[in-house]
Coordinates of C-alpha atoms and ligand atoms in Angstrom, one line a residue:
Chain A
X1 CA 27.1 28.1 9.2
X2 CA 29.7 24.9 8.3
X3 CA 32.1 23.3 10.5
X4 CA 34.0 20.6 10.2
X5 CA 36.7 19.3 12.7
X6 CA 39.3 16.6 12.0
X7 CA 37.5 15.1 9.7
X8 CA 37.7 11.3 8.4
X9 CA 35.6 9.2 6.0
X10 CA 35.9 5.8 4.9
X11 CA 34.1 4.1 2.8
X12 CA 32.9 0.8 3.3
X13 CA 35.3 -0.5 1.0
X14 CA 38.1 0.8 2.8
X15 CA 38.8 3.9 0.7
X16 CA 39.5 7.0 2.3
X17 CA 37.9 10.4 1.0
X18 CA 38.2 12.6 3.6
X19 CA 41.2 12.5 5.9
X20 CA 41.6 14.9 8.4
X21 CA 39.6 17.9 7.4
X22 CA 39.3 21.5 9.5
X23 CA 37.1 23.8 7.7
X24 CA 34.8 26.6 9.1
X25 CA 32.7 28.6 6.2
X26 CA 30.9 31.8 7.7
X27 CA 27.4 32.4 7.5
X28 CA 26.6 34.7 4.4
X29 CA 30.0 33.2 2.6
X30 CA 30.3 31.9 -0.7
X31 CA 33.2 29.5 -1.6
X32 CA 34.4 27.1 -4.0
X33 CA 35.8 23.4 -3.4
X34 CA 38.1 22.5 -6.0
X35 CA 40.3 19.8 -6.9
X36 CA 41.3 16.5 -8.7
X37 CA 39.0 14.0 -9.5
X38 CA 38.4 11.7 -6.5
X39 CA 40.1 14.0 -4.2
X40 CA 37.2 14.1 -2.0
X41 CA 34.8 17.2 -3.2
X42 CA 31.5 15.1 -3.3
X43 CA 32.0 13.4 -0.5
X44 CA 32.4 16.6 1.8
X45 CA 28.9 17.8 0.2
X46 CA 27.3 14.3 0.9
X47 CA 28.6 14.6 4.2
X48 CA 26.9 17.9 4.4
X49 CA 23.4 16.5 3.3
X50 CA 23.6 13.4 5.7
X51 CA 23.7 10.9 2.5
X52 CA 26.9 10.2 4.0
X53 CA 28.3 9.9 7.6
X54 CA 31.4 11.1 8.7
X55 CA 33.7 8.2 10.1
X56 CA 35.3 10.5 12.7
X57 CA 35.4 14.1 13.7
X58 CA 32.4 16.2 13.7
X59 CA 30.6 18.5 10.7
X60 CA 28.2 21.0 12.8
X61 CA 25.7 22.5 10.5
X62 CA 24.2 25.8 11.5
X63 CA 24.8 24.7 14.9
X64 CA 23.0 20.9 14.5
X65 CA 25.9 18.8 15.3
X66 CA 25.1 16.1 12.3
X67 CA 26.7 13.0 14.4
X68 CA 23.7 13.1 16.5
X69 CA 21.0 13.5 13.9
X70 CA 18.6 10.5 13.9
X71 CA 17.3 8.7 10.6
X72 CA 14.1 10.8 11.4
X73 CA 15.4 13.9 11.5
X74 CA 17.3 13.8 8.5
X75 CA 14.5 15.7 6.1
X76 CA 14.5 18.2 7.9
X77 CA 17.7 18.7 7.8
X78 CA 17.8 18.6 3.8
X79 CA 14.9 20.6 3.9
X80 CA 17.2 24.0 5.2
X81 CA 19.8 23.2 2.2
X82 CA 19.5 23.8 -1.4
X83 CA 20.8 21.3 -3.3
X84 CA 22.4 21.6 -6.7
X85 CA 24.1 18.4 -9.3
X86 CA 25.6 18.0 -12.2
X87 CA 22.9 15.7 -13.9
X88 CA 20.5 17.9 -12.4
X89 CA 18.0 14.8 -10.6
X90 CA 15.3 16.2 -12.5
X91 CA 12.1 14.5 -12.0
X92 CA 11.1 13.7 -16.2
X93 CA 7.3 12.8 -15.8
X94 CA 6.7 16.1 -14.4
X95 CA 6.3 19.6 -15.2
X96 CA 8.8 22.4 -14.9
X97 CA 6.5 24.1 -12.1
X98 CA 5.7 20.4 -10.4
X99 CA 9.0 19.4 -9.7
X100 CA 10.5 23.2 -8.5
X101 CA 7.2 22.6 -6.6
X102 CA 8.2 19.7 -5.2
X103 CA 10.1 20.8 -1.8
X104 CA 7.2 23.4 -1.2
X105 CA 4.4 20.4 -1.2
X106 CA 6.7 18.6 0.9
X107 CA 7.2 21.2 3.2
X108 CA 2.8 21.5 2.8
X109 CA 2.7 25.2 2.0
X110 CA -0.9 25.5 0.7
X111 CA -1.1 25.8 -3.0
X112 CA -1.4 29.9 -3.7
X113 CA 1.9 30.1 -1.7
X114 CA 3.2 27.5 -3.7
X115 CA 2.1 29.4 -7.5
X116 CA 4.1 32.5 -5.7
X117 CA 6.7 31.0 -4.9
X118 CA 7.3 29.0 -7.6
X119 CA 7.0 31.6 -10.3
X120 CA 8.8 34.1 -8.6
X121 CA 11.9 31.1 -8.6
X122 CA 11.7 30.4 -12.2
X123 CA 11.5 34.3 -13.1
X124 CA 14.8 34.4 -11.3
X125 CA 16.3 32.1 -13.2
X126 CA 14.7 33.0 -16.8
X127 CA 12.4 29.8 -16.9
X128 CA 8.7 31.5 -16.2
X129 CA 7.8 30.6 -19.9
X130 CA 8.1 27.3 -19.5
X131 CA 6.8 26.2 -16.4
X132 CA 4.5 23.9 -18.5
X133 CA 7.5 22.2 -20.3
X134 CA 8.5 18.5 -19.2
X135 CA 12.5 18.8 -18.4
X136 CA 13.0 16.3 -21.6
X137 CA 12.3 19.7 -23.9
X138 CA 14.8 21.8 -22.3
X139 CA 18.3 22.4 -23.1
X140 CA 21.2 21.2 -20.7
X141 CA 21.9 24.6 -19.3
X142 CA 17.7 25.0 -18.5
X143 CA 17.6 21.7 -17.0
X144 CA 20.6 22.9 -14.6
X145 CA 18.5 26.2 -14.2
X146 CA 15.5 24.1 -13.5
X147 CA 17.3 22.3 -10.7
X148 CA 18.7 25.8 -9.5
X149 CA 15.1 27.2 -8.9
X150 CA 13.8 23.9 -6.6
X151 CA 17.4 24.0 -4.6
X152 CA 16.5 27.5 -3.7
X153 CA 12.5 27.9 -4.3
X154 CA 11.7 27.5 -0.2
X155 CA 14.4 30.0 0.5
X156 CA 17.2 28.1 2.3
X157 CA 19.7 29.3 4.0
X158 CA 22.7 27.2 2.3
X159 CA 23.0 26.1 -1.2
X160 CA 25.5 23.3 -2.4
X161 CA 26.4 22.2 -5.9
X162 CA 28.5 19.6 -6.9
X163 CA 29.6 20.5 -10.9
X164 CA 27.3 22.4 -11.6
X165 CA 28.2 23.6 -14.7
X166 CA 29.9 20.2 -15.6
X167 CA 28.2 19.6 -18.8
X168 CA 27.9 23.2 -19.6
X169 CA 30.1 25.5 -22.4
X170 CA 31.4 28.7 -20.6
X171 CA 29.3 31.1 -21.4
X172 CA 26.0 29.3 -19.7
X173 CA 28.7 28.5 -16.8
X174 CA 29.5 32.2 -16.7
X175 CA 25.7 32.5 -16.8
X176 CA 25.4 30.4 -13.5
X177 CA 27.9 31.6 -11.5
X178 CA 26.3 34.8 -11.8
X179 CA 23.1 33.3 -10.7
X180 CA 25.0 31.8 -7.6
X181 CA 26.3 35.5 -7.0
X182 CA 22.8 37.2 -6.5
X183 CA 21.6 34.5 -4.2
X184 CA 25.1 35.3 -2.3
X185 CA 23.8 38.8 -2.2
X186 CA 21.1 38.6 -0.5
X187 CA 22.6 36.6 2.4
X188 CA 22.5 32.6 1.1
X189 CA 25.8 31.0 2.3
X190 CA 27.0 29.0 -1.1
X191 CA 29.8 25.9 -1.3
X192 CA 30.1 25.2 -4.8
X193 CA 32.8 22.2 -6.0
X194 CA 34.1 22.3 -9.2
X195 CA 37.0 21.3 -10.9
X196 CA 37.0 24.0 -13.6
X197 CA 39.6 25.9 -13.1
X198 CA 39.7 28.7 -16.2
X199 CA 35.9 29.3 -14.3
X200 CA 37.2 29.9 -10.9
X201 CA 40.1 31.6 -12.0
X202 CA 37.1 34.3 -13.1
X203 CA 35.5 34.1 -9.6
X204 CA 36.9 36.1 -7.1
X205 CA 35.9 33.7 -3.8
X206 CA 37.5 32.0 -1.3
X207 CA 38.5 28.9 -2.9
X208 CA 39.6 25.3 -0.9
X209 CA 42.1 22.9 -2.5
X210 CA 41.8 19.6 -2.1
X211 CA 44.0 17.3 -2.8
X212 CA 44.2 13.1 -1.9
X213 CA 41.5 13.5 0.6
X214 CA 42.7 16.5 2.5
X215 CA 42.3 19.8 2.2
X216 CA 45.3 21.4 1.3
X217 CA 45.0 25.3 0.5
X218 CA 42.5 27.1 1.4
X219 CA 42.8 30.3 0.0
X220 CA 40.7 33.7 0.6
X221 CA 42.5 36.3 -2.0
X222 CA 42.0 35.5 -5.7
X223 CA 44.6 34.8 -6.8
X224 CA 45.1 30.9 -6.8
X225 CA 48.4 29.2 -6.4
X226 CA 47.7 25.9 -7.8
X227 CA 50.9 23.7 -8.0
X228 CA 52.0 22.3 -11.3
X229 CA 51.0 18.6 -10.0
X230 CA 47.6 20.2 -9.3
X231 CA 47.3 21.6 -12.8
X232 CA 48.5 18.8 -14.8
X233 CA 46.0 16.4 -12.7
X234 CA 43.4 18.3 -13.4
X235 CA 43.6 18.6 -16.9
X236 CA 43.2 15.0 -17.8
X237 CA 41.0 14.8 -15.7
X238 CA 38.8 17.1 -17.3
X239 CA 39.2 15.0 -20.2
X240 CA 38.8 11.7 -17.9
X241 CA 34.8 13.3 -16.6
X242 CA 34.3 14.7 -20.0
X243 CA 34.3 11.0 -21.0
X244 CA 31.7 10.2 -17.9
X245 CA 29.1 11.9 -19.0
Chain B
X28 CA 16.4 28.8 10.4
X29 CA 14.4 26.1 12.7
X30 CA 13.4 23.3 10.3
X31 CA 10.1 24.2 10.6
X32 CA 10.3 27.2 9.6
X33 CA 8.6 28.4 6.7
X34 CA 7.1 25.2 6.7
X35 CA 3.4 24.1 7.1
X36 CA 2.0 27.1 6.2
X37 CA 2.3 31.4 6.0
X38 CA 1.7 33.3 9.1
X39 CA -2.3 33.5 10.5
X40 CA -3.1 30.4 8.8
X41 CA -6.5 29.2 10.3
X42 CA -7.3 25.3 11.5
X43 CA -10.2 25.5 8.0
X44 CA -6.9 26.3 6.0
X45 CA -4.9 23.9 7.0
X46 CA -7.7 21.0 6.7
X47 CA -8.4 22.5 3.5
X48 CA -4.5 22.4 2.5
X49 CA -4.3 18.9 3.7
X50 CA -7.3 17.6 1.7
X51 CA -6.0 19.0 -1.2
X52 CA -2.6 17.5 -1.1
X53 CA -4.5 14.2 0.3
X54 CA -6.9 14.4 -3.0
X55 CA -3.3 14.7 -5.1
X56 CA -1.7 12.0 -3.7
X57 CA -5.2 9.7 -4.4
X58 CA -5.4 11.1 -7.7
X59 CA -1.5 9.8 -8.5
X60 CA -2.4 6.9 -6.8
X61 CA -5.3 5.7 -9.2
X62 CA -2.9 7.2 -12.6
X63 CA -0.2 4.6 -11.1
X64 CA -3.2 2.1 -11.5
X65 CA -4.2 3.6 -15.1
X66 CA -0.9 4.5 -16.5
X67 CA -0.6 0.5 -16.5
X68 CA -3.9 -0.9 -17.2
X69 CA -3.3 -4.6 -18.4
X70 CA -0.7 -5.7 -15.5
X71 CA -2.6 -3.9 -12.9
X72 CA -6.2 -5.1 -14.1
X73 CA -4.5 -8.9 -13.7
X74 CA -3.6 -7.7 -10.4
X75 CA -7.5 -6.5 -9.4
X76 CA -8.3 -9.6 -11.0
X77 CA -6.3 -11.8 -8.8
X78 CA -7.3 -10.4 -5.5
X79 CA -10.9 -10.3 -6.8
X80 CA -11.1 -13.6 -7.5
X81 CA -9.4 -14.6 -4.1
X82 CA -12.2 -12.6 -2.5
X83 CA -14.6 -14.4 -4.3
X84 CA -13.8 -18.0 -3.0
X85 CA -14.3 -17.4 0.1
X86 CA -17.0 -14.6 -0.1
X87 CA -19.4 -16.9 -2.6
X88 CA -18.8 -19.8 0.1
X89 CA -20.2 -17.8 3.0
X90 CA -22.9 -16.6 0.6
X91 CA -23.8 -20.1 -0.2
X92 CA -23.5 -21.5 3.8
X93 CA -26.2 -18.6 4.8
X94 CA -28.4 -19.6 2.1
X95 CA -27.9 -23.4 3.8
X96 CA -28.6 -22.1 6.6
X97 CA -31.9 -20.7 5.5
X98 CA -33.2 -23.7 4.4
X99 CA -32.1 -25.7 6.9
X100 CA -33.9 -23.4 9.0
X101 CA -37.6 -23.6 7.2
X102 CA -36.1 -27.6 7.5
X103 CA -36.1 -27.2 11.0
X104 CA -40.3 -27.4 11.1
X105 CA -40.3 -30.8 9.2
X106 CA -39.3 -32.5 12.3
X107 CA -41.7 -36.0 12.1
X108 CA -42.0 -38.7 14.3
X109 CA -41.9 -41.7 13.8
X110 CA -44.1 -44.6 15.9
X111 CA -43.2 -47.9 15.7
X112 CA -46.2 -49.5 17.1
X113 CA -46.2 -53.2 18.7
X114 CA -45.7 -56.2 16.6
X115 CA -48.7 -58.0 17.3
X116 CA -51.0 -54.9 16.1
X117 CA -53.4 -55.3 13.6
X118 CA -53.8 -53.3 10.3
X119 CA -57.3 -52.7 11.3
X120 CA -55.9 -51.5 15.1
X121 CA -53.3 -49.5 13.1
X122 CA -55.4 -48.1 10.8
X123 CA -57.6 -46.8 13.9
X124 CA -54.9 -45.6 15.5
X125 CA -54.1 -43.6 12.7
X126 CA -57.9 -41.6 12.2
X127 CA -58.0 -41.2 15.7
X128 CA -54.3 -39.4 15.4
X129 CA -55.0 -37.2 12.4
X130 CA -58.0 -36.0 14.6
X131 CA -55.9 -34.3 16.6
X132 CA -55.7 -31.1 15.7
X133 CA -51.9 -30.1 15.9
X134 CA -51.6 -33.3 13.6
X135 CA -51.4 -32.3 9.9
X136 CA -50.5 -35.5 8.7
X137 CA -50.0 -39.8 9.2
X138 CA -48.6 -41.8 6.9
X139 CA -49.3 -45.9 7.1
X140 CA -46.4 -48.3 6.6
X141 CA -47.8 -51.9 7.0
X142 CA -45.6 -54.1 8.0
X143 CA -45.9 -55.9 4.7
X144 CA -44.8 -53.2 2.7
X145 CA -41.8 -52.1 4.9
X146 CA -40.9 -55.8 4.5
X147 CA -41.2 -55.6 0.6
X148 CA -39.7 -52.3 0.8
X149 CA -36.7 -53.7 2.9
X150 CA -35.9 -56.2 1.0
X151 CA -35.9 -53.9 -2.2
X152 CA -33.4 -51.6 -1.2
X153 CA -31.1 -53.6 1.5
X154 CA -30.3 -56.7 -1.4
X155 CA -31.1 -59.4 2.0
X156 CA -34.3 -60.3 -0.2
X157 CA -32.9 -64.0 -0.2
X158 CA -32.0 -63.9 3.2
X159 CA -35.8 -62.5 4.5
X160 CA -37.3 -64.9 2.3
X161 CA -36.2 -67.2 4.2
X162 CA -37.8 -65.8 7.8
X163 CA -40.5 -67.3 9.1
X164 CA -42.3 -64.1 10.5
X165 CA -42.4 -60.4 9.7
X166 CA -40.0 -58.7 12.2
X167 CA -40.7 -55.7 11.2
X168 CA -43.2 -53.3 13.1
X169 CA -46.0 -51.7 11.9
X170 CA -45.1 -48.5 11.7
X171 CA -47.5 -44.1 11.6
X172 CA -45.3 -41.1 10.4
X173 CA -46.5 -38.5 12.0
X174 CA -45.9 -34.9 10.6
X175 CA -47.2 -32.5 13.2
X176 CA -48.5 -29.1 11.2
X177 CA -46.5 -25.8 11.5
X178 CA -47.6 -24.3 14.5
X179 CA -46.0 -27.0 16.5
X180 CA -42.8 -28.2 15.2
X181 CA -41.2 -25.8 17.8
X182 CA -38.6 -28.5 19.3
X183 CA -40.6 -28.3 22.7
X184 CA -43.7 -28.7 21.0
X185 CA -42.5 -31.8 19.3
X186 CA -41.3 -32.9 22.7
X187 CA -44.9 -32.7 24.0
X188 CA -46.0 -34.6 21.2
X189 CA -43.6 -37.1 21.2
X190 CA -44.3 -38.1 25.3
X191 CA -48.0 -37.9 24.6
X192 CA -47.5 -40.4 22.0
X193 CA -45.1 -43.0 24.3
X194 CA -48.4 -43.2 26.7
X195 CA -50.1 -44.7 23.7
X196 CA -50.7 -48.1 24.4
X197 CA -50.1 -49.9 21.1
X198 CA -46.8 -47.7 20.9
X199 CA -43.6 -49.5 21.5
X200 CA -41.1 -47.0 20.4
X201 CA -42.0 -43.0 19.8
X202 CA -38.9 -41.3 18.0
X203 CA -38.4 -37.3 17.2
X204 CA -36.5 -37.5 13.1
X205 CA -34.8 -35.2 13.9
X206 CA -31.5 -36.7 13.6
X207 CA -30.4 -35.7 10.1
X208 CA -31.4 -31.8 10.7
X209 CA -28.5 -31.8 13.5
X210 CA -26.6 -33.8 10.9
X211 CA -27.1 -31.3 8.5
X212 CA -26.0 -28.6 11.4
X213 CA -23.0 -30.0 12.5
X214 CA -22.0 -30.1 8.4
X215 CA -22.9 -26.8 8.2
X216 CA -21.1 -25.8 11.4
X217 CA -17.6 -27.8 9.9
X218 CA -18.1 -25.2 6.2
X219 CA -18.5 -22.4 8.1
X220 CA -15.3 -23.3 9.7
X221 CA -13.8 -24.1 6.6
X222 CA -14.7 -20.7 4.6
X223 CA -13.1 -19.3 8.0
X224 CA -10.0 -21.0 7.3
X225 CA -10.1 -20.3 3.4
X226 CA -11.0 -16.9 4.1
X227 CA -7.9 -16.1 6.1
X228 CA -5.7 -17.9 3.8
X229 CA -6.8 -15.9 0.8
X230 CA -6.9 -12.6 2.8
X231 CA -3.8 -13.3 3.6
X232 CA -2.7 -14.3 0.0
X233 CA -4.6 -10.5 -1.2
X234 CA -1.8 -9.4 1.3
X235 CA 0.9 -10.8 -0.6
X236 CA -0.4 -10.2 -3.6
X237 CA -0.6 -6.1 -2.9
X238 CA 2.7 -6.8 -1.0
X239 CA 4.3 -7.7 -4.2
X240 CA 3.1 -5.2 -6.4
X241 CA 3.9 -2.4 -4.2
X242 CA 7.2 -3.5 -4.0
X243 CA 7.9 -3.6 -7.5
X244 CA 6.3 -0.2 -8.1
X245 CA 8.9 1.6 -4.9
X246 CA 11.7 -0.1 -7.8
X247 CA 9.9 1.1 -10.5
X248 CA 10.1 4.3 -8.9
X249 CA 13.2 4.0 -7.2
X250 CA 15.1 7.5 -8.8
X251 CA 12.2 9.3 -8.1
X252 CA 12.2 8.4 -3.9
X253 CA 16.0 9.1 -4.3
X254 CA 15.4 12.5 -5.5
X255 CA 12.1 13.2 -3.4
X256 CA 14.6 12.2 -0.5
X257 CA 17.3 14.6 -1.4
X258 CA 14.8 17.5 -0.8
X259 CA 13.4 16.8 2.4
X260 CA 10.6 14.6 2.0
X261 CA 10.1 12.2 5.2
X262 CA 8.9 8.6 4.2
X263 CA 5.9 9.7 5.6
X264 CA 5.1 11.9 2.5
X265 CA 6.8 9.3 0.4
X266 CA 4.4 6.8 1.5
X267 CA 1.1 8.0 0.9
X268 CA 0.5 7.8 -2.9
X269 CA 1.7 4.2 -2.5
X270 CA -1.2 3.7 0.1
X271 CA -3.7 5.4 -1.8
X272 CA -2.5 3.1 -4.2
X273 CA -2.9 -0.3 -2.8
X274 CA -6.0 1.3 -1.4
X275 CA -7.6 1.7 -5.1
X276 CA -6.5 -2.2 -5.5
X277 CA -8.8 -3.1 -2.7
X278 CA -11.5 -1.0 -4.0
X279 CA -11.3 -2.1 -7.3
X280 CA -11.3 -5.5 -6.5
X281 CA -13.6 -5.2 -3.9
X282 CA -16.2 -3.9 -6.6
X283 CA -15.3 -6.7 -9.1
X284 CA -15.3 -8.9 -7.0
X285 CA -19.0 -8.3 -5.9
X286 CA -20.1 -8.4 -9.4
X287 CA -18.6 -11.8 -10.1
X288 CA -20.1 -13.3 -6.7
X289 CA -23.9 -11.0 -8.3
X290 CA -23.2 -13.0 -11.6
X291 CA -22.7 -16.1 -10.4
X292 CA -25.4 -16.1 -8.0
X293 CA -27.8 -15.1 -10.9
X294 CA -26.6 -17.7 -13.0
X295 CA -27.1 -20.9 -10.0
X296 CA -30.8 -19.1 -9.4
X297 CA -32.4 -21.0 -12.1
X298 CA -31.5 -24.0 -11.5
X299 CA -31.6 -23.6 -7.7
X300 CA -35.0 -22.9 -8.5
X301 CA -35.7 -26.1 -10.3
X302 CA -34.3 -28.2 -7.8
X303 CA -36.4 -26.5 -4.8
X304 CA -39.4 -26.5 -7.2
X305 CA -38.7 -30.8 -7.1
X306 CA -39.2 -30.6 -3.1
X307 CA -42.2 -28.6 -3.5
X308 CA -39.8 -25.8 -1.3
X309 CA -40.2 -22.2 -2.2
X310 CA -36.8 -21.6 -1.7
X311 CA -34.6 -19.2 -3.9
X312 CA -31.0 -18.5 -3.5
X313 CA -30.3 -14.5 -2.3
X314 CA -27.6 -12.8 -3.2
X315 CA -26.0 -10.3 -0.8
X316 CA -27.7 -7.5 0.6
X317 CA -26.4 -3.5 1.2
X318 CA -24.7 -4.3 4.1
X319 CA -22.8 -7.7 3.2
X320 CA -22.1 -5.4 -0.3
X321 CA -20.4 -2.8 1.9
X322 CA -18.9 -4.9 4.6
X323 CA -17.4 -6.8 1.0
X324 CA -15.5 -3.9 -0.5
X325 CA -14.6 -2.1 2.7
X326 CA -13.1 -5.6 4.0
X327 CA -10.8 -5.4 0.4
X328 CA -10.0 -2.0 1.1
X329 CA -8.4 -2.6 4.1
X330 CA -6.5 -5.7 2.7
X331 CA -5.7 -3.1 -0.5
X332 CA -4.6 -0.7 2.3
X333 CA -2.4 -3.1 4.6
X334 CA -0.6 -5.2 1.7
X335 CA 0.7 -2.0 1.1
X336 CA 1.5 -0.6 4.1
X337 CA 3.7 -3.6 5.1
X338 CA 5.4 -3.6 1.9
X339 CA 6.0 0.2 1.7
X340 CA 7.4 1.6 4.7
X341 CA 10.1 -1.2 4.5
X342 CA 11.0 -1.1 0.7
X343 CA 11.2 2.9 0.9
X344 CA 13.0 3.0 3.8
X345 CA 16.1 1.1 2.1
X346 CA 16.2 3.3 -0.5
X347 CA 19.0 6.3 -0.3
X348 CA 19.8 9.1 -2.5
X349 CA 23.6 8.6 -4.2
Ligands
ADP23 N1 30.1 5.2 -2.6 C1 31.6 5.3 -2.6 N2 32.1 3.9 -2.0 C2 33.2 3.7 -2.1 N3 34.1 4.8 -2.8 C3 33.6 5.7 -2.9 C4 32.9 5.9 -2.8 N4 32.1 7.6 -3.0 C5 33.6 8.0 -3.7 N5 34.5 6.7 -3.1 C6 35.9 7.2 -3.5 O1 36.2 8.3 -2.3 C7 37.2 9.0 -3.4 C8 36.5 10.5 -3.3 O2 35.4 10.6 -4.0 P1 34.7 12.0 -4.4 O3 34.4 12.5 -3.5 O4 33.5 11.7 -5.0 O5 35.9 12.6 -5.0 P2 35.4 14.4 -5.9 O6 34.2 14.3 -5.7 O7 36.4 15.1 -5.4 O8 35.7 13.6 -7.8 C9 37.4 8.6 -4.6 O9 39.0 7.7 -4.2 C10 36.3 7.8 -4.3 O10 36.9 6.4 -5.8
MG24 MG1 32.8 14.5 -7.6

């Protein structure tokens, strides 16, 4: 599903965000991406969704080499990827229903099909009763669930989530993770970036650890061997990122 | 998971279902484009008004020119013939000739200008009165101003009459008085060229106004555009509501421009009629007919659409999700 081969990413300002990253995530797999703030997690997700291009190396998504994808073809690649953001990225002047319907409208579904699928997705995240509200009327956890409904509504085979629980308390975070597990059980591949170690400790999934732009650990079993330096880094980063919000 | 998977319609959709879906989408986007204008009534009314005025100037000039042309056509018929007689022709001879010409059924009226009268008029109007008083003899010939009747005012008929008059022994010189009509035509032609140039310049201005307004509204929706791009929208999809907004600007401005013209022409109607009355003319100023009205609104819509099309593509392309 996702293949990285010797991928490097250097931003125009000279900042190296990824250095020689090799990675493979198979179809139907669910994996976490962790590491301290600035390690390159978001950059990796941006390369997959073509928000950024690799400086060198190959990124292959679902058999398509993204280096060869022309600008014109980017939308059709993105339609096959559900994206979930820390800040939800909802449209605040439209109803919950319209927000979730957006990917279907773009793909040109007919309106009966749109109604059916949007309600199914909202039902899945437990927000069927709020379809007429605007996102402003919802809590942070509910807004995130709207974002998730939008990401899954056209049944993409791959979901990417960048700090999806960053703003949520542990209980709500666990709920969101449960949703992800359910999607994974019906065959969706997921890559979830998070530096919430306590959350990861509860989940028994493959975990990729990044440090200073490199992939330093790829742990398939459930015991995360985190070195001291990372743990320390991460604590300070939790505080720092809490300030950012 | 081909990129086309699931897209468009579920299996078995007929052509007509596809068409209906497309229609529904366009209706939605047309409404969203209009909402964009209605949500912000004051500043958008200003934009529409500016476009309408920019269109009203050349369109109004065009209407006045059309009226000028009808007027000049009705004057073409008024081609008079001036007969300058030989200097030694006596007043009674002049009168006799006038009468015989008047008997011709092709002639409506003959005005006689005797040399004494002509000299008096000339010295009064020219300001050379003193110099003229020094003259021993009157240098001006007796003149007949011949007005052919309406059936003989075509250029050809006038020419025939003219050559007939030239045969007369007492006639020194016969002249068709078409000069000023020709000058009027030249003037109208010039004004028409000027109107076209003005129309071109102001049409360009309308494109810029619409383009700039659309650019601002793209910038205001930057965040929304980023989100829509993230969930896989093509530039064409994002462009559509903005194109509709441009179209609505054009339509509203076109209708407003038409109203401005109609009101101005109604306002001009009475003064023009008064003026025409002074010249014993039946002329009445005419406003836009149905075809011209639709042309005006159509051009306005096209300019709105084109202006937003020229602007929106470039500015949407520059917005990339972060
Ligand atoms: N658009 C950008 N321009 C320049 N540098 C960037 C940009 N985005 C990220 N970076 C830098 O790249 C590195 C990796 O960032 P990022 O992928 O956001 O890390 P993470 O998501 O793990 O916190 C950081 O040092 C960051 O400052
Ligand atoms: Mg990040």
